Coordinates of C-alpha atoms in Angstrom, one line a residue:
X925 CA 0.1 0.0 0.0
X926 CA 2.7 2.5 0.8
X927 CA 5.2 3.8 -1.6
X928 CA 6.5 6.7 0.3
X929 CA 7.8 6.7 4.0
X930 CA 8.8 9.9 5.7
X931 CA 10.9 9.8 8.7
X932 CA 11.4 12.6 11.4
X933 CA 15.2 13.0 12.4
X934 CA 15.8 14.3 16.0
X935 CA 14.7 11.7 18.7
X936 CA 13.4 9.3 15.8
X937 CA 16.8 8.4 14.1
X938 CA 19.2 9.8 17.0
X939 CA 18.8 11.4 20.4
X940 CA 18.3 15.0 20.0
X941 CA 19.3 16.8 23.2
X942 CA 22.9 15.2 23.6
X943 CA 23.4 16.5 20.1
X944 CA 22.2 19.9 20.7
X945 CA 24.1 20.2 24.0
X946 CA 27.4 19.1 22.4
X947 CA 26.8 21.7 19.6
X948 CA 26.0 24.6 22.0
X949 CA 29.0 23.6 24.2
X950 CA 31.2 23.7 21.2
X951 CA 29.9 27.1 20.3
X952 CA 30.3 28.4 23.8
X953 CA 33.9 27.2 23.8
X954 CA 34.5 29.0 20.5
X955 CA 33.1 32.2 22.0
X956 CA 35.2 31.9 25.2
X957 CA 38.3 32.0 22.8
X958 CA 37.3 34.6 20.3
X959 CA 34.5 36.5 21.8
X960 CA 35.3 36.4 25.6
X961 CA 32.9 39.5 26.5
X962 CA 29.9 37.4 25.5
X963 CA 30.9 34.5 27.7
X964 CA 31.7 37.0 30.6
X965 CA 28.1 38.3 30.4
X966 CA 26.2 35.1 29.9
X967 CA 26.4 31.5 30.9
X968 CA 25.6 28.8 28.6
X969 CA 22.2 28.5 30.0
X970 CA 21.5 32.1 29.9
X971 CA 22.3 32.1 26.2
X972 CA 19.9 29.4 25.6
X973 CA 17.0 31.1 27.4
X974 CA 17.9 34.4 25.6
X975 CA 17.5 32.6 22.3
X976 CA 14.3 31.0 23.2
X977 CA 13.1 34.5 24.3
X978 CA 13.9 35.7 20.7
X979 CA 11.9 33.0 19.2
X980 CA 9.1 33.8 21.4
X981 CA 9.2 37.5 20.3
X982 CA 9.7 36.6 16.7
X983 CA 7.8 33.5 16.1
X984 CA 8.4 33.2 12.5
X985 CA 12.0 32.3 13.4
X986 CA 10.7 28.9 14.7
X987 CA 10.4 27.8 11.1
X988 CA 14.0 28.4 10.5
X989 CA 16.2 27.4 13.5
X990 CA 19.5 28.3 11.7
X991 CA 18.2 31.9 10.9
X992 CA 17.1 32.1 14.5
X993 CA 20.6 31.4 15.7
X994 CA 22.1 33.7 13.2
X995 CA 20.0 36.4 14.5
X996 CA 20.7 35.5 18.2
X997 CA 24.5 35.9 17.3
X998 CA 23.9 39.3 15.7
X999 CA 22.1 40.4 18.8
X1000 CA 24.9 39.5 20.9
X1001 CA 27.4 41.3 18.7
X1002 CA 25.3 44.6 18.7
X1003 CA 25.0 44.3 22.5
X1004 CA 28.8 44.2 22.9
X1005 CA 29.3 46.9 20.4
X1006 CA 31.0 44.7 18.0
X1007 CA 30.6 44.0 14.3
X1008 CA 28.9 40.9 13.0
X1009 CA 31.6 39.8 10.6
X1010 CA 32.1 36.9 13.0
X1011 CA 28.5 35.7 13.1
X1012 CA 28.9 33.3 10.2
X1013 CA 31.9 31.6 11.3
X1014 CA 30.5 31.2 14.7
X1015 CA 27.2 29.7 13.3
X1016 CA 29.3 27.2 11.3
X1017 CA 31.0 26.1 14.3
X1018 CA 27.7 25.2 15.9
X1019 CA 26.2 23.9 12.6
X1020 CA 29.0 21.5 12.1
X1021 CA 28.7 20.1 15.7
X1022 CA 25.3 19.7 15.5
X1023 CA 25.6 17.3 12.7
X1024 CA 27.6 15.1 14.7
X1025 CA 24.9 12.7 15.6
X1026 CA 24.9 9.2 17.2
X1027 CA 22.5 7.1 15.2
X1028 CA 20.3 4.6 17.2
X1029 CA 21.6 0.9 16.4
X1030 CA 18.7 0.0 14.3
X1031 CA 18.5 3.0 12.0
X1032 CA 21.0 1.8 9.5
X1033 CA 20.0 -1.8 9.0
X1034 CA 16.4 -1.1 8.9
X1035 CA 16.6 1.9 6.8
X1036 CA 18.9 0.2 4.3
X1037 CA 16.4 -2.6 4.0
X1038 CA 13.5 -0.4 3.7
X1039 CA 15.1 1.6 0.8
X1040 CA 15.1 -1.1 -1.5
X1041 CA 11.2 -1.2 -1.2
X1042 CA 10.1 2.4 -0.7
X1043 CA 10.9 5.9 -1.2
X1044 CA 12.5 7.4 1.9
X1045 CA 12.1 11.2 2.8
X1046 CA 13.5 12.9 5.9
X1047 CA 11.2 15.7 7.3
X1048 CA 12.6 17.8 10.0
X1049 CA 11.5 21.0 11.9
X1050 CA 15.4 21.4 12.8
X1051 CA 18.7 22.1 10.9
X1052 CA 20.2 18.7 10.7
X1053 CA 20.8 17.5 7.2
X1054 CA 21.2 13.9 5.8
X1055 CA 24.3 15.0 3.6
X1056 CA 26.1 16.0 7.0
X1057 CA 24.9 13.1 9.1
X1058 CA 25.9 10.1 6.9
X1059 CA 22.4 9.3 5.5
X1060 CA 22.4 11.0 2.2
X1061 CA 22.7 7.2 0.6
X1062 CA 19.9 6.2 2.6
X1063 CA 17.1 8.8 1.9
X1064 CA 16.0 10.0 -1.5
X1065 CA 15.6 13.7 -0.5
X1066 CA 15.2 15.9 2.6
X1067 CA 12.7 18.6 3.5
X1068 CA 13.0 21.1 6.4
X1069 CA 10.7 23.6 8.0
X1070 CA 12.9 26.3 6.6
X1071 CA 12.3 24.8 3.0
X1072 CA 8.5 25.4 3.2
X1073 CA 8.4 28.1 5.9
X1074 CA 6.2 26.1 8.0
X1075 CA 7.1 23.6 10.8
X1076 CA 5.2 20.3 11.7
X1077 CA 2.4 20.0 12.6
X1078 CA 1.5 22.3 9.7
X1079 CA 0.9 19.8 6.7
X1080 CA 3.2 21.8 4.2
X1081 CA 6.3 19.5 4.5
X1082 CA 4.2 16.5 4.0
X1083 CA 2.3 17.8 1.1
X1084 CA 5.6 18.9 -0.6
X1085 CA 7.0 15.4 0.0
X1086 CA 4.2 13.8 -1.5
X1087 CA 4.2 16.2 -4.6
X1088 CA 7.9 15.7 -5.1
X1089 CA 7.6 11.9 -4.8
X1090 CA 4.6 11.6 -7.0
X1091 CA 2.3 9.9 -4.5
X1092 CA -1.1 10.5 -2.8
X1093 CA -2.0 10.2 0.9
X1094 CA -3.1 6.7 1.0
X1095 CA 0.4 5.9 -0.6
X1096 CA 2.3 7.7 2.2
X1097 CA 3.5 6.9 5.8
X1098 CA 5.0 9.0 8.4
X1099 CA 7.3 7.8 11.2
X1100 CA 8.2 9.9 14.1
X1101 CA 8.5 10.5 17.8
X1102 CA 6.5 13.4 18.7
X1103 CA 2.7 13.3 19.2
X1104 CA 1.9 16.8 18.0
X1105 CA 4.7 17.4 15.5
X1106 CA 4.7 14.1 13.9
X1107 CA 1.5 12.2 14.5
X1108 CA -1.0 15.1 14.3
X1109 CA 1.0 16.5 11.6
X1110 CA 0.6 13.6 9.5
X1111 CA -3.0 13.6 10.4
X1112 CA -3.2 17.1 9.4
X1113 CA -1.9 16.1 5.9
X1114 CA -4.3 13.2 5.6
X1115 CA -1.8 10.4 5.9
X1116 CA -1.1 7.4 8.2
X1117 CA 1.5 7.8 11.1
X1118 CA 3.7 5.5 13.3
X1119 CA 4.6 6.7 16.5
X1120 CA 8.3 5.6 17.7
X1121 CA 8.2 5.5 21.6
X1122 CA 12.0 4.9 22.2
X1123 CA 11.9 6.9 25.6
X1124 CA 8.4 5.7 26.7
X1125 CA 7.1 9.3 26.0
X1126 CA 3.5 10.2 27.0
X1127 CA 0.6 10.9 24.6
X1128 CA 0.3 14.7 25.7
X1129 CA -2.2 16.1 23.1
X1130 CA -6.1 16.3 23.2
X1131 CA -6.5 14.0 20.1
X1132 CA -7.0 10.3 19.9
X1133 CA -3.8 8.2 20.6
X1134 CA -2.4 6.5 17.4
X1135 CA -3.0 3.0 16.9
X1136 CA 0.5 2.0 15.5
X1137 CA 3.2 2.4 18.2
X1138 CA 6.6 0.8 18.2
X1139 CA 9.7 1.1 20.6
X1140 CA 12.3 0.7 17.7
X1141 CA 12.4 0.5 13.9
X1142 CA 12.8 -3.3 13.8
X1143 CA 9.2 -3.5 15.0
X1144 CA 8.3 -1.0 12.2
X1145 CA 10.0 -3.2 9.7
X1146 CA 8.3 -6.2 10.9
X1147 CA 5.0 -4.7 10.7
X1148 CA 5.4 -3.3 7.2
X1149 CA 6.8 -6.8 6.1
X1150 CA 3.7 -8.4 7.5
X1151 CA 1.3 -5.7 5.8
X1152 CA 2.9 -6.0 2.4

């Protein structure tokens, strides 16, 4: 029945928080060396809170997290009376570290098998990229929130993936960890969804809980094989 399977990235294919913490610490270390006035004024936690406040004040930045981090760094440059010539270098320090992910053990064996039977597409609200994380040979393409200027659960990414793959809703399945962004997002686009519960997360939205729930991708593969 399915021809296209869309996969979320963070917390579906690798743990998100350790990756982000490593990237932010790498950037903070760079700032300590090259822009010590910023580190003198803010702890790493204060910088994180300051960036979150920025996206609350400018919610359009939520759809492009790379742009949000650049704006944040430019604000810090202005606060310290500095030019922003260093911002792109600093962002790249963060961005390259952000791509250093540790895949869950089931990712490569399962996706390598699924690739022989389905079109695989990565959908993400974040700024990880398959070309940087060692998955470009697995996925046919990637779509991010920045590409469509809309983050899940908005259906725009799903619609764009189906259009690009040349399939319809009944031929599409989405796999992700987040009840709102992934499961409700897929529902908003009229497609089936599988909830990956690696962390025994709770269903925290006021919508009916999804029927298909697995703790790893091996279970997903078994279900797909039995259903085909």
